[in-house]
XYZ file of C-alpha atoms in Angstrom:
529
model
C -7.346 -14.564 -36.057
C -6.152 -11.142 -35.924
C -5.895 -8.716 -32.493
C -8.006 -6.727 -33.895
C -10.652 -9.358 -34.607
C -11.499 -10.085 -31.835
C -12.878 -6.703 -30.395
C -15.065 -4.019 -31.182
C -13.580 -1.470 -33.978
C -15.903 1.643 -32.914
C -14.910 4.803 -31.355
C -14.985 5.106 -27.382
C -18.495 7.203 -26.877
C -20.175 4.903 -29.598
C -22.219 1.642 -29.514
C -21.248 -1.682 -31.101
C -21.535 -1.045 -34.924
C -22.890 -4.168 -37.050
C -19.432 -4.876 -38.424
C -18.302 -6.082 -35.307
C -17.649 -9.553 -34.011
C -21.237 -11.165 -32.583
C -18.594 -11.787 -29.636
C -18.254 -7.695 -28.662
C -21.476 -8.016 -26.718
C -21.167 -11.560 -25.265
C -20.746 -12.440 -21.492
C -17.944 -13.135 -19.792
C -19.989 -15.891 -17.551
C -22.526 -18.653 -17.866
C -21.487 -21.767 -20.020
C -20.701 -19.471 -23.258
C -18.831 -17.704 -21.046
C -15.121 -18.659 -21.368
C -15.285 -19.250 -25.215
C -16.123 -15.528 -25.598
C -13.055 -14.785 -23.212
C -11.119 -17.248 -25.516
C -9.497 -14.966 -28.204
C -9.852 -11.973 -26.445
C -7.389 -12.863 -23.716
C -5.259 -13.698 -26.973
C -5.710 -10.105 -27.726
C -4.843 -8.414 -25.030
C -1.812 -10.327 -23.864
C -0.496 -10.025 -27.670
C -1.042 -6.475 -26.909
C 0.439 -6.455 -23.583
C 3.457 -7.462 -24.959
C 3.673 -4.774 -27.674
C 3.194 -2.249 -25.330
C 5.914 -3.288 -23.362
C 8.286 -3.695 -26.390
C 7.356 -0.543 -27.401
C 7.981 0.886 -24.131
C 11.281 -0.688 -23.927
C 12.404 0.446 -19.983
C 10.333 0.715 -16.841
C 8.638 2.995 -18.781
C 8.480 5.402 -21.427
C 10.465 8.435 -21.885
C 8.748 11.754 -21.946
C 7.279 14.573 -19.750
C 3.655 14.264 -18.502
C 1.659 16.409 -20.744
C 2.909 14.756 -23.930
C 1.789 11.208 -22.626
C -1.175 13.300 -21.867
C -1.526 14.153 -25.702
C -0.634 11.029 -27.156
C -3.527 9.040 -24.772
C -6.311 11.624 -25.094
C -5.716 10.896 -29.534
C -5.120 7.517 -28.857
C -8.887 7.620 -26.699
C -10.585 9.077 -29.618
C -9.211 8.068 -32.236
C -12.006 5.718 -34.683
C -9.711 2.940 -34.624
C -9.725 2.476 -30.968
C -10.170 -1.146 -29.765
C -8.752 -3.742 -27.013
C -5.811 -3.975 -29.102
C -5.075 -0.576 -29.631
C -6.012 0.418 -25.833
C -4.194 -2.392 -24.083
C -1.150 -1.738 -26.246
C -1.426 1.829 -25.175
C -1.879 0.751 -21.425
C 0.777 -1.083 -21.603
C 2.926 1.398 -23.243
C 2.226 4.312 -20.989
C 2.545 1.783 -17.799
C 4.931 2.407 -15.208
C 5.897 -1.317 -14.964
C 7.104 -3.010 -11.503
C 8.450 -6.119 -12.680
C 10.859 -3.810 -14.545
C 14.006 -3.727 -12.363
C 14.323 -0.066 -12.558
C 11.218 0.675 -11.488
C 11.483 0.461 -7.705
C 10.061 3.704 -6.583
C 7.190 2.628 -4.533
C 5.331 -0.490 -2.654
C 3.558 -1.170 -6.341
C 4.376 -4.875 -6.758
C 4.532 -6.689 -9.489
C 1.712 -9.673 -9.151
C 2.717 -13.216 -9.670
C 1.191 -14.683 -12.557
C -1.312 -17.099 -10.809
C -2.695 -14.543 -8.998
C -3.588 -12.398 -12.088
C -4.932 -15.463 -13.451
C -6.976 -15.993 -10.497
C -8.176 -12.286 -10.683
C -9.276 -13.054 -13.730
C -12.126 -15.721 -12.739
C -13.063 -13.318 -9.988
C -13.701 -10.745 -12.928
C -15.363 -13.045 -14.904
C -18.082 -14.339 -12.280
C -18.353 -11.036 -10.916
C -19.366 -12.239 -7.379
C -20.334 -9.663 -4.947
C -19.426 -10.753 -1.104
C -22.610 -8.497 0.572
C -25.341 -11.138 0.557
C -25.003 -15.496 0.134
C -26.833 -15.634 -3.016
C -24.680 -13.606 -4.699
C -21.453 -15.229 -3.751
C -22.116 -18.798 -2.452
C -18.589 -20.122 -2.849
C -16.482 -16.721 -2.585
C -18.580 -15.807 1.205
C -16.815 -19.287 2.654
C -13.874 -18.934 0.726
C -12.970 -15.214 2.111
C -14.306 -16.743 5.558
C -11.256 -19.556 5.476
C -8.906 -17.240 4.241
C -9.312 -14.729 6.984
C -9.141 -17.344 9.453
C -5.823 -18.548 8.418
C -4.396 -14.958 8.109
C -5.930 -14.688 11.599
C -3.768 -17.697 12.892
C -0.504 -16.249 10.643
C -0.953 -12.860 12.849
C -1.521 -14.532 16.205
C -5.286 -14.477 17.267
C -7.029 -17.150 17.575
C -8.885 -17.692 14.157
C -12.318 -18.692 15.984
C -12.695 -15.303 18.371
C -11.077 -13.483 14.997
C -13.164 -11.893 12.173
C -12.209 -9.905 9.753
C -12.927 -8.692 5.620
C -10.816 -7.984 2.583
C -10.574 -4.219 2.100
C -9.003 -1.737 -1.052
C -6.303 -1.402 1.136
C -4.430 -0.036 4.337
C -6.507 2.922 4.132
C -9.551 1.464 4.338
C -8.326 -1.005 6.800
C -7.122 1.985 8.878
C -10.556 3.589 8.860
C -12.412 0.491 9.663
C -10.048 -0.214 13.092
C -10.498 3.805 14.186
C -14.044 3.385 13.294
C -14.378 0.235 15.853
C -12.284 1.894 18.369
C -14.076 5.584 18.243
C -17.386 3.336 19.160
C -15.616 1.059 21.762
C -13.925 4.289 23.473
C -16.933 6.602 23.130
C -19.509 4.690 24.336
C -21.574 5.311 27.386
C -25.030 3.465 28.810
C -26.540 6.291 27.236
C -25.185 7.258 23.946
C -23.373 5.136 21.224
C -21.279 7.206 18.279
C -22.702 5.250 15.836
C -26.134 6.422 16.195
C -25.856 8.995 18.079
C -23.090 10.973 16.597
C -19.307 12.280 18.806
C -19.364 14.109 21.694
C -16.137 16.128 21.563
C -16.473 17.220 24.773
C -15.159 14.077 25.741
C -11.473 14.937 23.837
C -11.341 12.179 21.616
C -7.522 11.541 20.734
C -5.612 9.244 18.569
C -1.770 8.561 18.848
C -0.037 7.755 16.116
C 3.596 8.423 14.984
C 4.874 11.105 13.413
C 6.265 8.778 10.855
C 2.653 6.940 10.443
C 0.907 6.848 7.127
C -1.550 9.788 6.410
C -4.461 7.968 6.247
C -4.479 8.182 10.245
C -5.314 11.735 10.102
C -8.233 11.111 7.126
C -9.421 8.624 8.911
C -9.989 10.992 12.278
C -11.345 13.718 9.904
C -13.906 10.981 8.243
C -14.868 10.012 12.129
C -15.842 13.320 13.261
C -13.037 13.401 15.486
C -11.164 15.843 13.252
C -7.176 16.112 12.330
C -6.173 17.758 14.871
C -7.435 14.730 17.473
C -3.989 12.779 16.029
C -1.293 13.901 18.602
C 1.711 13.193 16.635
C 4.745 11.028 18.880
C 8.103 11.679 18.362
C 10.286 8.698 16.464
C 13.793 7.841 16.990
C 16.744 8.044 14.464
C 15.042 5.071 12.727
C 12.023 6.402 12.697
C 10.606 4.184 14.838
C 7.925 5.340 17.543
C 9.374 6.536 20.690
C 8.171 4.529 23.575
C 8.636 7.113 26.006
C 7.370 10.030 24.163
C 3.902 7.993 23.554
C 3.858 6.930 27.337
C 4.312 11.030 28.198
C 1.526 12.127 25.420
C -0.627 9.606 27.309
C -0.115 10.710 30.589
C -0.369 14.495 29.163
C -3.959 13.047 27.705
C -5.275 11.455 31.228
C -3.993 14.762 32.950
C -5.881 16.773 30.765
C -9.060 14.810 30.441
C -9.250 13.414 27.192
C -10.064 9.726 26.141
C -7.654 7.783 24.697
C -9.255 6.274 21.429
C -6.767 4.276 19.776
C -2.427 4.104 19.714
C -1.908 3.697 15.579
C 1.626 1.495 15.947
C 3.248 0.927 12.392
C 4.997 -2.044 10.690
C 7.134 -0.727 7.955
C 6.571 2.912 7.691
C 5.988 4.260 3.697
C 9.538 6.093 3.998
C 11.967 3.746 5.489
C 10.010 0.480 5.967
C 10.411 1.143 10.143
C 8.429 -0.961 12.644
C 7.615 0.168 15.941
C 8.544 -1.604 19.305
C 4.616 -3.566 19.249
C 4.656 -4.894 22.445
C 5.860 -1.477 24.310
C 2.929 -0.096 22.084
C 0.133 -2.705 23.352
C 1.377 -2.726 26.969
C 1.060 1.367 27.061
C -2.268 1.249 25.219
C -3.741 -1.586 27.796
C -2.312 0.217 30.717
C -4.500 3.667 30.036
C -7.627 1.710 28.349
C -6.995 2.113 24.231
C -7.730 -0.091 21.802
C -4.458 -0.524 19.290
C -4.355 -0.845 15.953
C -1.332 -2.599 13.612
C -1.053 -0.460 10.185
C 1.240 -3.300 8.967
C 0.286 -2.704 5.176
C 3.723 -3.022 4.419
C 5.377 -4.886 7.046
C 3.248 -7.891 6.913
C 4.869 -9.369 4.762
C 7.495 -10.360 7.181
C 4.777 -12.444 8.548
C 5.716 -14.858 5.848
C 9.197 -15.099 6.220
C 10.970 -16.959 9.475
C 13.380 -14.539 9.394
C 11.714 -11.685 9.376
C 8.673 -12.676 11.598
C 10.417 -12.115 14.323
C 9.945 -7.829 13.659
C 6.827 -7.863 14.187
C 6.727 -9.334 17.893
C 3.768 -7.905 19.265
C 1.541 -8.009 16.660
C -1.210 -10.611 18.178
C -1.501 -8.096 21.010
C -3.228 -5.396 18.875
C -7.259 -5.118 18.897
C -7.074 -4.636 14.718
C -4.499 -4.801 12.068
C -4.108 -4.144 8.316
C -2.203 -6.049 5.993
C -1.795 -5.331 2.524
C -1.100 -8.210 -0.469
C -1.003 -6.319 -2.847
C 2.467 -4.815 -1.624
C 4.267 -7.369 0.176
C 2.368 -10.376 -1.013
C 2.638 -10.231 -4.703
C -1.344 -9.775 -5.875
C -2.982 -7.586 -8.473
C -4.911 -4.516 -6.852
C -6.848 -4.804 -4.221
C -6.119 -7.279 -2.035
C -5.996 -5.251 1.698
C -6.846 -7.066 5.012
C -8.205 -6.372 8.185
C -8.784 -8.088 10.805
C -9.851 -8.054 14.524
C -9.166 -10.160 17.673
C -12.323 -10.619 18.769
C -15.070 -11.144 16.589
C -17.519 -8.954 19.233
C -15.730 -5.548 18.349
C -17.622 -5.867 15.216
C -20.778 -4.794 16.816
C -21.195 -1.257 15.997
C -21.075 -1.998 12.260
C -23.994 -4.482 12.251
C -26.560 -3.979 9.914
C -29.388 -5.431 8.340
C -30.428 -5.033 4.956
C -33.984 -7.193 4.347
C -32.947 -7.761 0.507
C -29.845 -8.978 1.448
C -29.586 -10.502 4.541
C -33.019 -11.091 6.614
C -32.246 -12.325 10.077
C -34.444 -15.852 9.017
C -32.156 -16.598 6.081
C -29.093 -16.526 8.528
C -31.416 -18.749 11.276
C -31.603 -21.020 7.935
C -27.976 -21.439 7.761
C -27.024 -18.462 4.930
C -24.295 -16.764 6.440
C -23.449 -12.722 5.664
C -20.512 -10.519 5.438
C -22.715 -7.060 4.662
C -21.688 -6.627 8.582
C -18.060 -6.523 8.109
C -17.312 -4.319 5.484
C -17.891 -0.396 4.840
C -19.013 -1.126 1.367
C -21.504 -3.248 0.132
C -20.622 -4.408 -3.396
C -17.435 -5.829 -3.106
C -15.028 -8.190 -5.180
C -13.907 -11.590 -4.331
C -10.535 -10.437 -3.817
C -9.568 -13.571 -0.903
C -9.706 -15.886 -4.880
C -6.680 -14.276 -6.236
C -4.808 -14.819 -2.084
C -5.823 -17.865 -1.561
C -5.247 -19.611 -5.326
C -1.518 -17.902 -4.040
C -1.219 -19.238 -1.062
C -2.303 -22.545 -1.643
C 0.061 -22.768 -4.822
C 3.267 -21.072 -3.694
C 1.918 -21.758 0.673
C 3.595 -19.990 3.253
C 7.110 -21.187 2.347
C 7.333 -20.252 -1.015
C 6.346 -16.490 -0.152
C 8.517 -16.437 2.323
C 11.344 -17.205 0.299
C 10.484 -14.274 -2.421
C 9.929 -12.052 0.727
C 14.074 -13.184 2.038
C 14.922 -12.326 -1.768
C 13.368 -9.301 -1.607
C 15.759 -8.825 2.019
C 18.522 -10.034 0.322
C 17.784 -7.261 -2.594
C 17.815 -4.531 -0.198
C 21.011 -5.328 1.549
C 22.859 -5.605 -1.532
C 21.687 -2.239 -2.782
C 22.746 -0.720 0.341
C 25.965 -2.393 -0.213
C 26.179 -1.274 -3.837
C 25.302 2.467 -2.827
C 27.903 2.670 -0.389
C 30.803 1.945 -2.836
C 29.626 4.944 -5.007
C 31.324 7.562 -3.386
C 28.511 9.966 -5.844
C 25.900 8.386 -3.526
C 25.163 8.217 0.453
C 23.006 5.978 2.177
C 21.116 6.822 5.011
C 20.641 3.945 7.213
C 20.920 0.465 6.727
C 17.303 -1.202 5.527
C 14.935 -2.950 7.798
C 13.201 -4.572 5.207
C 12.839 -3.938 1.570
C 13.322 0.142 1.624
C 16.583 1.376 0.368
C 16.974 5.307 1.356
C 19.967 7.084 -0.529
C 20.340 10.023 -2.268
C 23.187 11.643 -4.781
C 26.156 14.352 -3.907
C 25.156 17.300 -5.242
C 28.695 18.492 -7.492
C 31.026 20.786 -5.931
C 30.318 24.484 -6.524
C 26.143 23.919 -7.621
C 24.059 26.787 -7.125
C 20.901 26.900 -5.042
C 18.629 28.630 -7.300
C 17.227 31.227 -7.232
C 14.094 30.052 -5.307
C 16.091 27.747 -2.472
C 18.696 30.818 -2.483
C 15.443 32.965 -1.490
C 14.630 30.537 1.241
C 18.443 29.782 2.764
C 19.657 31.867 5.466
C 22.853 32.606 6.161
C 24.141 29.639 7.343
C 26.540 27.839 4.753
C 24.963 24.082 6.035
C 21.225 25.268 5.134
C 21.671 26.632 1.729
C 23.816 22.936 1.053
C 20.955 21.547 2.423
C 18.928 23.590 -0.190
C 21.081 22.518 -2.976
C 21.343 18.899 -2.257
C 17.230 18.928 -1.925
C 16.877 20.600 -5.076
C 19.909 18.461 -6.953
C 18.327 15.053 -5.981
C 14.217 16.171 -6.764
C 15.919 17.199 -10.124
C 17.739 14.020 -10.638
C 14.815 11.828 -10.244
C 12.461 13.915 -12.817
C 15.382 13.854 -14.873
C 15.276 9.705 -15.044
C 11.566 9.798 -15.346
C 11.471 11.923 -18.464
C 14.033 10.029 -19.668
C 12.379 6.679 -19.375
C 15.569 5.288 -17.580
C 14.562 4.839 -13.845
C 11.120 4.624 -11.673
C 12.717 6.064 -8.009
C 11.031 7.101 -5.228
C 11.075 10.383 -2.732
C 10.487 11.033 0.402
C 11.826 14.057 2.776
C 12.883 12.889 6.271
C 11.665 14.890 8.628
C 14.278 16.607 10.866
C 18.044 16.521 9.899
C 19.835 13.312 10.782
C 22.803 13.276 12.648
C 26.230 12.810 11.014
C 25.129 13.307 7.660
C 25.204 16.504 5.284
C 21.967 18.711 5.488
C 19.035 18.529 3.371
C 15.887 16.336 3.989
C 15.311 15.392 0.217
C 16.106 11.330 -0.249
C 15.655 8.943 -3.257
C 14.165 5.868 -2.630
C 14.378 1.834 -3.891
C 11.373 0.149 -2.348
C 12.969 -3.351 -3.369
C 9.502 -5.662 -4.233
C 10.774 -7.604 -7.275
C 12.312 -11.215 -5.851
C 13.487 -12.156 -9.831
C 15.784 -8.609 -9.836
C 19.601 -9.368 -9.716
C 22.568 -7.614 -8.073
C 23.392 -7.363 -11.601
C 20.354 -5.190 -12.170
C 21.123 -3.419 -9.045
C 24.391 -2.005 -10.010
C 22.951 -0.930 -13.364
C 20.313 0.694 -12.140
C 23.070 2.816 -9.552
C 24.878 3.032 -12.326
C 22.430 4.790 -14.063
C 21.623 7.415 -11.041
C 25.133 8.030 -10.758
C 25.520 9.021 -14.604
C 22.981 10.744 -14.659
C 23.589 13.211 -11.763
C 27.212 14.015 -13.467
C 25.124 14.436 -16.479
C 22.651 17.094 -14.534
C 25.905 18.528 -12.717
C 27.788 19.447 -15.931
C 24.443 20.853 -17.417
């Protein structure tokens, strides 16, 4: 059998024509089910693998708008099928378990958790009522009791849900800790809407993910109730600045909703001092949440658990799998100490989860989750888990370590490079020496003043933003960027920094200097032109 033979041959906007295999329409589930899937797994993953031959790097070479062209024909044209599509996918992917594609925390999944996704797809269980997900509502329920014990709490006051990621999970533990703060005998946010007269306020870092400031907006609290903290050289939250801004607060009147701490910042994979965090939280009455999205993945590893001492001492935390854990989007977590802080979210829904069903012994997530239809994403974790357990990630998350250090090694013997600090976890920072004698531009030359250190500043921003498009057009590298936020003492100006967020534990040293190799010819390459 043929690619091709097994899917539909019609064009994208069009129904099934008669010509096509009496499989096109059949189900993935029921008893039939997995003979339909049969060949047409054997189609894609032939396809998956022309794609990638095809693309032939971490991916292909070319600016945006002609990938643009060549999908938008590809979509329309009459011959489009799986095949055809999944090659294209494929072809057009920016692919993480390609060495050189290190740019952001995009991991690439194992292989038994894709396979797991797939019987999650395929039985299409939705976790918001019992009878919809018999198996997958205890399953998710054991899972999040073990990730309960890995963080600290104690699984049986825990509770917790999978979410589509730190995001989400960062909503969900300002939502709970808007209606723990701004509660009264009389009023309760959740019905009753915010009273802003009561100065709602947030502190977070100024390094903390961006969701923190969405999530206020989507609270009613608005942006501008996050008072940003300073951070240290490392980025790390400043203990002392977050005990003045929370003094400042109680002087002023305003109620300390929730202290966002972070465990491996986006940029530079920093973790703030926990423990300091929950110990000034407790001390003026706010609840803390853990955005460890990134950094709990050290959880895993004895070596690296250690960073995140502190962590059981938060009210929530978010954890993220599908960056340091190896598992096909989504597979966010977040969980809670106690159980009870889950109270403002109750809610029953007669068609899925009458309060006599649950008397009768069927049990309901609807209450922990802002969506209702959701995926049985704890299959994919737990299949993981229980195949690799907790030492077998850990040793792909000491790789991963191991990775990192050698990169930083490897970028300081390149005199054309310059790190910038020594990585915590998996996040190299770096970024190239502009050449001798490069010009600003005419658009950094408007902004630089007179001083000689701001317009190199200017041209090393500009240089290194150029150098990475450059390797992305040219299908040679996947970096990252990221701008740190105030100059850094002891190093040249300019704020612009490439980035290696290391997630790929089968990458070499070998791969490593290849890849540096690359950035460095390629910057002479964009200095001579």
């Amino acid at each position: 059998m043929t690619p091709d033979s097994a899917a539909p041959d019609s064009d994208a906007a069009g129904p099934a024509t008669p010509a096509e295999p009496a499989h096109a329409a059949a189900l993935a589930g029921g008893v039939a089910g997995p003979a339909a899937l049969r060949p047409l797994l054997e189609t894609v993953l032939t396809a998956l693998a022309a794609g990638a031959e095809r693309r032939g790097g971490p991916l292909a070479a070319g600016d945006p708008k002609a990938l643009a062209a060549e999908v938008g024909h590809a979509v329309h044209a009459p011959q489009a099928s799986l095949a055809t599509l999944t090659e294209l996918l494929a072809h057009g992917a920016a692919d993480p378990a390609d060495p050189a594609c290190a740019a952001h925390l995009h991991c690439p999944p194992l292989a038994v958790a894709v396979a797991a996704d797939l019987a999650a797809g395929a039985l299409n269980s939705s976790l918001d009522s019992w009878d919809q997900a018999p198996a997958a509502t205890v399953l998710e329920t054991e899972l999040l009791a073990e990730l309960a014990a890995l963080v600290g709490y104690q699984p049986q006051q825990a509770a917790g849900v999978l979410t589509s990621g730190g995001t989400e999970s960062n909503l969900l533990g300002l939502l709970l800790a808007r209606d723990r703060a701004l509660r009264t005998p009389h009023s309760r946010p959740e019905l009753d809407g915010v009273d802003l007269a009561r100065r709602p306020r947030i502190y977070a870092s100024r390094a903390a993910h961006f969701s923190v400031q969405r999530a206020a907006a989507l609270l009613g609290l608005g942006e501008r109730a996050v008072v940003p903290v300073a951070v240290d050289a490392d980025q790390r939250l400043d203990p002392a600045a977050l005990a003045a801004a929370l003094a400042a607060g109680e002087r002023d009147g305003e109620t300390p909703v929730a202290v966002v701490a972070t465990a491996g910042t986006t940029d530079t994979g920093a973790v703030d001092p926990l423990r300091r965090c929950a110990q000034l939280a407790a001390a003026h009455g706010s609840w803390l949440h853990v955005d460890a999205a990134y950094g709990g993945g050290a959880l895993l590893s004895d070596r690296l658990a250690p960073l995140l001492d502190g962590l059981a001492l938060a009210d929530s935390v978010a954890l993220d799998w599908h960056k340091f854990g190896w598992q096909p989007v989504a597979a966010g977590v977040f969980l809670v100490r106690e159980a009870e802080s889950y109270a403002s979210l109750a809610r029953r829904a007669a068609y899925l989860n009458p309060l006599d069903d649950e008397q009768a012994g069927y049990p309901s997530l609807l209450g922990r989750s802002l969506r209702t239809t959701r995926r049985a994403d704890a299959f994919k974790l737990l299949v993981t888990l229980r195949t690799l357990g907790r030492a077998g990630l850990g040793a792909l998350v000491d790789r991963c370590r191991e990775l990192a250090l050698a990169a930083a090694e490897l970028v300081r013997a390149r005199p054309e490079l310059e790190l910038h600090r020594e990585p915590l976890l998996t996040t190299v920072l770096f970024r190239a020496r502009p050449p001798a004698g490069a010009p600003a531009g005419r658009l950094d030359a408007d902004r630089a003043g007179p001083d000689r250190c701001e317009t190199d500043g200017l041209v090393s921003d500009r240089f290194n933003a150029e150098l990475r498009r450059r390797l992305l057009a040219e299908g040679r590298a996947v970096l990252g960027r990221t701008e740190l936020p105030a100059p850094v003492p002891g190093v040249t100006p300019g704020s612009v920094r490439l980035k290696l967020t290391l997630l790929n534990p089968h990458t070499t040293e070998a791969d490593l200097a290849r890849l540096l190799d690359t950035v460095v010819a390629t910057a002479r390459e964009l200095g001579r032109a």
